[in-house]
Amino acid sequence: MRTENFISENITVIIPVFNEEKYIIKCIDSIIKTGIKKIIIEDANSQDKTIELIKNYKSNISIKLFTNNYQKMPYDSLRFLISQVNTKWYYFIGADDTLDANTFTKAASCIQKEGTYFIPLMEFYSEIKQQSLGKFPSKEWFKRINNAKRRIDIIKTCLDFCTLDVSVLGVHKKSTISWVYKYLTLYSKEGINFWQVLTLLLENYPKTNVQTSDNVSMIKIFDQIHPSGDQHPNNKRKIRNNFLIKAIQSFRSCANIFILSIRFRFSLAETLLLLTYPRGNKVKNRKPCDAPIPIRKIIEIFK
């Protein structure tokens, strides 16, 4: 199958939106240039011209627009969007992000190979400072995953980089991610993004192979001139972060570990690593977070 036909028939791009009138048209224009023919959008009750702009957009591609009269929490919105995908793979993009025309050219050949997971190379960009904030995912992440000799090496790498949520911005296999949303708890300590990536990588072990584009394929606005999405002042979604919430999240993380340990038949060492190893040791500009069972802190308390 020709590359352009594979892209148009097998990959859907999904976009959650909220008050994105300054960005949405530029985003859709960039998606169409990649050869994508199917876009699914859910609007979380925008109060600007976002819906009007989408409905009036003229093109020969399929744009399905869903709206709700309340603002869903992010994971609930993504779960709904993924359920509407009718292709084998999907790609997630923020409404303020833009794609290079060749984003899926290499992906088309990679994702058809057994065990291959493709993450287009991204550049975080400050619209306010007019400068790059760096490229992601890091080369070290790719190197450690692709050179892993044991499954526990993959798990440890995911834990070290687990708060680097851009790893979820890969070309995902719908069937795998649907399983994650069906059986794992969404609002855990790490967030569902971590469990998606870990499940994809473990599912393909020992043939796990992660690839990326040769050049930057996505420009991700990380510092906006025009607030939108979660940053918009009219956004009423609040994620509480008190002691009780943290305790519940840790419990949910343990539940996810238990479910994955059954599916992938984890060894005791792999299970204990997930339960006790800190998250995000290799993530710059963000503090690591404790494991669901923070052994080191428990030991310090009783010293």
Short mmCIF file of C-alpha atoms in Angstrom, two decimals:
data_model
loop_
_atom_site.label_atom_id
_atom_site.label_comp_id
_atom_site.label_asym_id
_atom_site.label_seq_id
_atom_site.Cartn_x
_atom_site.Cartn_y
_atom_site.Cartn_z
CA MET A 1 0.00 0.00 0.00
CA ARG A 2 1.30 3.44 -0.90
CA THR A 3 2.39 5.55 2.07
CA GLU A 4 -0.20 8.27 1.52
CA ASN A 5 -3.00 5.69 1.27
CA PHE A 6 -1.86 3.95 4.43
CA ILE A 7 -1.84 7.24 6.35
CA SER A 8 -5.28 8.30 5.15
CA GLU A 9 -6.91 4.90 5.77
CA ASN A 10 -5.24 3.73 8.97
CA ILE A 11 -4.51 6.74 11.23
CA THR A 12 -7.00 9.07 12.91
CA VAL A 13 -5.98 12.30 14.65
CA ILE A 14 -7.94 13.21 17.77
CA ILE A 15 -8.14 16.69 19.32
CA PRO A 16 -9.78 17.78 22.58
CA VAL A 17 -10.54 21.51 22.44
CA PHE A 18 -11.59 24.30 24.80
CA ASN A 19 -11.56 27.99 23.82
CA GLU A 20 -9.03 27.46 21.03
CA GLU A 21 -10.17 30.08 18.48
CA LYS A 22 -6.65 31.48 18.17
CA TYR A 23 -5.12 28.09 17.35
CA ILE A 24 -7.58 25.52 16.00
CA ILE A 25 -7.52 26.43 12.28
CA LYS A 26 -3.72 26.46 12.14
CA CYS A 27 -3.74 23.08 13.86
CA ILE A 28 -6.25 21.49 11.44
CA ASP A 29 -4.44 22.97 8.42
CA SER A 30 -1.20 21.33 9.54
CA ILE A 31 -2.89 17.95 10.09
CA ILE A 32 -4.39 17.91 6.60
CA LYS A 33 -0.97 18.53 5.04
CA THR A 34 0.27 15.24 6.56
CA GLY A 35 -2.19 13.20 4.49
CA ILE A 36 -4.57 12.48 7.36
CA LYS A 37 -8.21 12.16 6.25
CA LYS A 38 -9.93 11.51 9.58
CA ILE A 39 -10.07 13.93 12.52
CA ILE A 40 -12.17 13.57 15.67
CA ILE A 41 -12.70 16.61 17.90
CA GLU A 42 -14.46 16.99 21.24
CA ASP A 43 -15.25 20.47 22.49
CA ALA A 44 -15.59 21.01 26.24
CA ASN A 45 -18.18 23.80 26.06
CA SER A 46 -16.01 26.51 24.49
CA GLN A 47 -17.21 30.04 25.08
CA ASP A 48 -15.45 31.62 22.12
CA LYS A 49 -15.64 30.95 18.35
CA THR A 50 -13.94 27.54 18.44
CA ILE A 51 -17.03 25.48 17.46
CA GLU A 52 -18.09 27.99 14.80
CA LEU A 53 -14.63 27.86 13.19
CA ILE A 54 -14.62 24.06 13.15
CA LYS A 55 -18.13 23.79 11.68
CA ASN A 56 -17.32 26.31 8.95
CA TYR A 57 -14.00 24.69 8.04
CA LYS A 58 -14.03 23.75 4.36
CA SER A 59 -12.20 20.56 3.36
CA ASN A 60 -12.73 17.14 1.80
CA ILE A 61 -11.66 15.23 4.91
CA SER A 62 -13.82 13.74 7.65
CA ILE A 63 -14.07 15.94 10.76
CA LYS A 64 -16.32 14.55 13.48
CA LEU A 65 -17.18 17.14 16.10
CA PHE A 66 -18.61 16.16 19.46
CA THR A 67 -19.64 18.69 22.07
CA ASN A 68 -20.67 18.42 25.70
CA ASN A 69 -22.34 20.95 27.96
CA TYR A 70 -19.83 20.43 30.74
CA GLN A 71 -16.08 20.21 30.95
CA LYS A 72 -14.92 16.63 31.31
CA MET A 73 -11.73 15.81 33.14
CA PRO A 74 -8.89 15.26 30.63
CA TYR A 75 -8.73 11.45 30.80
CA ASP A 76 -12.50 11.07 30.49
CA SER A 77 -12.41 13.21 27.37
CA LEU A 78 -9.58 11.16 25.86
CA ARG A 79 -11.32 7.88 26.66
CA PHE A 80 -14.40 9.06 24.78
CA LEU A 81 -12.38 10.29 21.80
CA ILE A 82 -10.46 7.02 21.51
CA SER A 83 -13.73 5.06 21.60
CA GLN A 84 -14.83 6.96 18.47
CA VAL A 85 -11.74 6.00 16.44
CA ASN A 86 -12.48 3.45 13.68
CA THR A 87 -8.93 3.04 12.41
CA LYS A 88 -6.23 0.72 13.76
CA TRP A 89 -4.00 3.56 14.95
CA TYR A 90 -4.59 7.06 16.25
CA TYR A 91 -2.50 10.11 17.07
CA PHE A 92 -3.31 12.69 19.73
CA ILE A 93 -2.57 16.39 19.31
CA GLY A 94 -3.35 19.52 21.31
CA ALA A 95 -5.37 22.18 19.52
CA ASP A 96 -2.49 24.66 19.86
CA ASP A 97 0.06 22.26 18.33
CA THR A 98 1.11 22.01 14.69
CA LEU A 99 2.49 19.12 12.61
CA ASP A 100 5.07 18.97 9.85
CA ALA A 101 3.78 17.67 6.52
CA ASN A 102 6.04 14.60 6.78
CA THR A 103 5.02 13.67 10.34
CA PHE A 104 3.56 10.29 9.41
CA THR A 105 5.77 9.37 6.45
CA LYS A 106 8.26 7.38 8.52
CA ALA A 107 5.54 6.31 10.94
CA ALA A 108 3.67 4.56 8.14
CA SER A 109 6.52 2.11 7.54
CA CYS A 110 7.48 1.74 11.20
CA ILE A 111 4.17 0.94 12.89
CA GLN A 112 3.46 -1.94 10.51
CA LYS A 113 6.50 -3.79 11.84
CA GLU A 114 5.90 -6.06 14.81
CA GLY A 115 6.98 -4.51 18.09
CA THR A 116 7.57 -0.98 16.72
CA TYR A 117 6.24 2.06 18.53
CA PHE A 118 6.61 5.42 16.77
CA ILE A 119 6.83 8.79 18.54
CA PRO A 120 7.25 11.82 16.25
CA LEU A 121 10.01 14.10 17.50
CA MET A 122 8.58 17.18 19.23
CA GLU A 123 9.89 20.62 19.98
CA PHE A 124 8.46 22.47 22.96
CA TYR A 125 8.16 26.14 22.13
CA SER A 126 7.49 29.25 24.21
CA GLU A 127 5.18 31.51 22.27
CA ILE A 128 5.73 34.25 24.84
CA LYS A 129 9.54 34.10 24.85
CA GLN A 130 9.72 33.20 21.14
CA GLN A 131 12.24 30.44 21.76
CA SER A 132 12.60 26.67 21.85
CA LEU A 133 12.38 24.89 25.20
CA GLY A 134 14.00 21.71 23.89
CA LYS A 135 13.26 18.57 21.88
CA PHE A 136 11.44 15.54 23.27
CA PRO A 137 11.45 12.64 23.95
CA SER A 138 15.10 12.57 24.91
CA LYS A 139 17.70 10.53 23.05
CA GLU A 140 18.52 8.77 26.30
CA TRP A 141 14.95 7.48 26.58
CA PHE A 142 15.04 5.99 23.08
CA LYS A 143 18.50 4.50 23.64
CA ARG A 144 17.61 2.86 26.94
CA ILE A 145 14.38 1.34 25.61
CA ASN A 146 15.93 0.00 22.41
CA ASN A 147 19.01 -1.38 24.20
CA ALA A 148 17.05 -3.02 27.02
CA LYS A 149 18.28 -6.57 27.63
CA ARG A 150 15.57 -7.45 30.14
CA ARG A 151 11.97 -6.46 30.65
CA ILE A 152 12.86 -4.89 33.98
CA ASP A 153 15.14 -2.46 32.09
CA ILE A 154 12.11 -1.20 30.14
CA ILE A 155 10.12 -0.79 33.35
CA LYS A 156 12.92 1.15 35.07
CA THR A 157 13.35 3.44 32.05
CA CYS A 158 9.64 4.22 32.01
CA LEU A 159 9.78 4.99 35.74
CA ASP A 160 12.80 7.26 35.34
CA PHE A 161 11.03 9.25 32.61
CA CYS A 162 7.44 8.64 33.69
CA THR A 163 6.47 12.27 34.28
CA LEU A 164 7.60 13.09 30.74
CA ASP A 165 4.06 12.85 29.38
CA VAL A 166 5.11 13.61 25.81
CA SER A 167 5.87 9.90 25.47
CA VAL A 168 2.12 9.43 25.13
CA LEU A 169 2.18 11.51 21.93
CA GLY A 170 3.04 8.51 19.80
CA VAL A 171 1.12 6.75 17.05
CA HIS A 172 -0.89 4.43 19.29
CA LYS A 173 -2.53 1.13 18.51
CA LYS A 174 -6.18 1.61 19.41
CA SER A 175 -6.77 -1.95 20.67
CA THR A 176 -3.96 -1.67 23.23
CA ILE A 177 -4.98 1.74 24.55
CA SER A 178 -8.64 0.66 24.71
CA TRP A 179 -7.52 -2.20 26.98
CA VAL A 180 -5.67 0.28 29.21
CA TYR A 181 -8.73 2.51 29.57
CA LYS A 182 -10.97 -0.48 30.21
CA TYR A 183 -8.94 -2.24 32.90
CA LEU A 184 -6.63 0.32 34.53
CA THR A 185 -7.60 3.16 36.83
CA LEU A 186 -7.22 6.55 35.15
CA TYR A 187 -6.43 8.93 38.00
CA SER A 188 -3.45 7.17 39.55
CA LYS A 189 -0.23 8.64 40.91
CA GLU A 190 1.49 8.60 37.53
CA GLY A 191 -1.52 9.42 35.35
CA ILE A 192 -2.86 7.21 32.59
CA ASN A 193 -0.19 8.37 30.11
CA PHE A 194 2.48 6.40 31.94
CA TRP A 195 0.42 3.21 31.90
CA GLN A 196 -0.37 3.58 28.20
CA VAL A 197 3.28 3.81 27.20
CA LEU A 198 4.40 1.05 29.60
CA THR A 199 1.67 -1.31 28.35
CA LEU A 200 2.56 -0.67 24.70
CA LEU A 201 6.23 -1.38 25.34
CA LEU A 202 5.62 -4.49 27.44
CA GLU A 203 3.10 -5.85 24.96
CA ASN A 204 5.79 -5.87 22.28
CA TYR A 205 8.61 -7.28 24.44
CA PRO A 206 11.09 -8.81 23.52
CA LYS A 207 10.72 -7.19 20.07
CA THR A 208 10.20 -3.73 21.55
CA ASN A 209 11.52 -1.09 19.18
CA VAL A 210 10.89 2.65 19.52
CA GLN A 211 11.47 4.95 16.56
CA THR A 212 11.15 8.67 15.97
CA SER A 213 11.23 11.08 13.05
CA ASP A 214 14.56 12.34 11.71
CA ASN A 215 13.49 15.95 12.15
CA VAL A 216 11.07 17.78 14.42
CA SER A 217 7.54 16.75 13.45
CA MET A 218 5.46 18.57 16.06
CA ILE A 219 5.71 22.06 17.47
CA LYS A 220 4.09 21.95 20.90
CA ILE A 221 3.21 25.31 22.39
CA PHE A 222 4.10 25.11 26.06
CA ASP A 223 3.81 28.79 26.88
CA GLN A 224 0.92 30.53 25.13
CA ILE A 225 0.29 34.15 24.30
CA HIS A 226 -3.45 33.40 24.14
CA PRO A 227 -4.53 31.18 27.07
CA SER A 228 -6.61 28.19 25.98
CA GLY A 229 -7.35 24.64 27.07
CA ASP A 230 -6.54 23.97 30.72
CA GLN A 231 -4.81 27.36 30.94
CA HIS A 232 -7.89 29.36 29.98
CA PRO A 233 -9.25 31.52 32.83
CA ASN A 234 -12.80 30.24 32.18
CA ASN A 235 -11.74 26.62 32.61
CA LYS A 236 -13.40 25.29 35.75
CA ARG A 237 -11.67 21.91 35.81
CA LYS A 238 -9.81 21.62 39.08
CA ILE A 239 -7.53 18.74 40.02
CA ARG A 240 -7.32 18.58 43.79
CA ASN A 241 -4.00 17.63 45.31
CA ASN A 242 -4.44 17.13 49.06
CA PHE A 243 -3.23 14.28 51.27
CA LEU A 244 -6.37 12.17 50.80
CA ILE A 245 -6.22 12.51 47.00
CA LYS A 246 -2.55 11.50 47.01
CA ALA A 247 -3.35 8.45 49.14
CA ILE A 248 -6.14 7.43 46.78
CA GLN A 249 -3.85 7.89 43.78
CA SER A 250 -1.19 5.69 45.38
CA PHE A 251 -3.79 2.99 46.02
CA ARG A 252 -4.89 3.18 42.38
CA SER A 253 -1.28 2.89 41.22
CA CYS A 254 -0.96 -0.30 43.27
CA ALA A 255 -4.14 -1.60 41.62
CA ASN A 256 -2.71 -0.91 38.16
CA ILE A 257 0.51 -2.67 39.07
CA PHE A 258 -1.46 -5.69 40.26
CA ILE A 259 -3.47 -5.85 37.01
CA LEU A 260 -0.36 -5.53 34.82
CA SER A 261 1.50 -8.10 36.93
CA ILE A 262 -1.23 -10.61 36.09
CA ARG A 263 -1.36 -9.77 32.38
CA PHE A 264 2.42 -9.80 31.86
CA ARG A 265 3.29 -12.29 34.62
CA PHE A 266 5.73 -9.98 36.36
CA SER A 267 8.53 -11.38 38.43
CA LEU A 268 8.74 -10.37 42.09
CA ALA A 269 11.60 -7.99 41.23
CA GLU A 270 9.55 -6.26 38.50
CA THR A 271 6.54 -5.88 40.78
CA LEU A 272 8.60 -4.50 43.67
CA LEU A 273 10.34 -2.05 41.35
CA LEU A 274 7.00 -0.61 40.23
CA LEU A 275 5.76 -0.45 43.82
CA THR A 276 8.79 1.18 45.44
CA TYR A 277 10.90 2.99 42.82
CA PRO A 278 10.56 6.84 42.61
CA ARG A 279 9.03 8.32 39.46
CA GLY A 280 10.75 10.85 37.22
CA ASN A 281 14.40 10.71 38.31
CA LYS A 282 15.57 11.61 34.79
CA VAL A 283 13.08 14.39 34.09
CA LYS A 284 14.61 17.86 34.02
CA ASN A 285 12.86 20.86 35.57
CA ARG A 286 10.44 18.68 37.52
CA LYS A 287 10.93 17.04 40.89
CA PRO A 288 10.68 13.24 41.11
CA CYS A 289 7.56 11.97 42.85
CA ASP A 290 7.36 9.19 45.41
CA ALA A 291 6.49 5.61 44.59
CA PRO A 292 3.09 4.24 45.74
CA ILE A 293 5.01 2.54 48.58
CA PRO A 294 7.94 4.92 49.28
CA ILE A 295 10.30 2.52 51.04
CA ARG A 296 13.08 5.09 51.40
CA LYS A 297 10.82 7.55 53.20
CA ILE A 298 9.40 4.83 55.41
CA ILE A 299 12.93 3.79 56.41
CA GLU A 300 13.86 7.41 57.17
CA ILE A 301 10.84 7.77 59.45
CA PHE A 302 11.84 4.77 61.56
CA LYS A 303 15.55 5.58 61.75
#
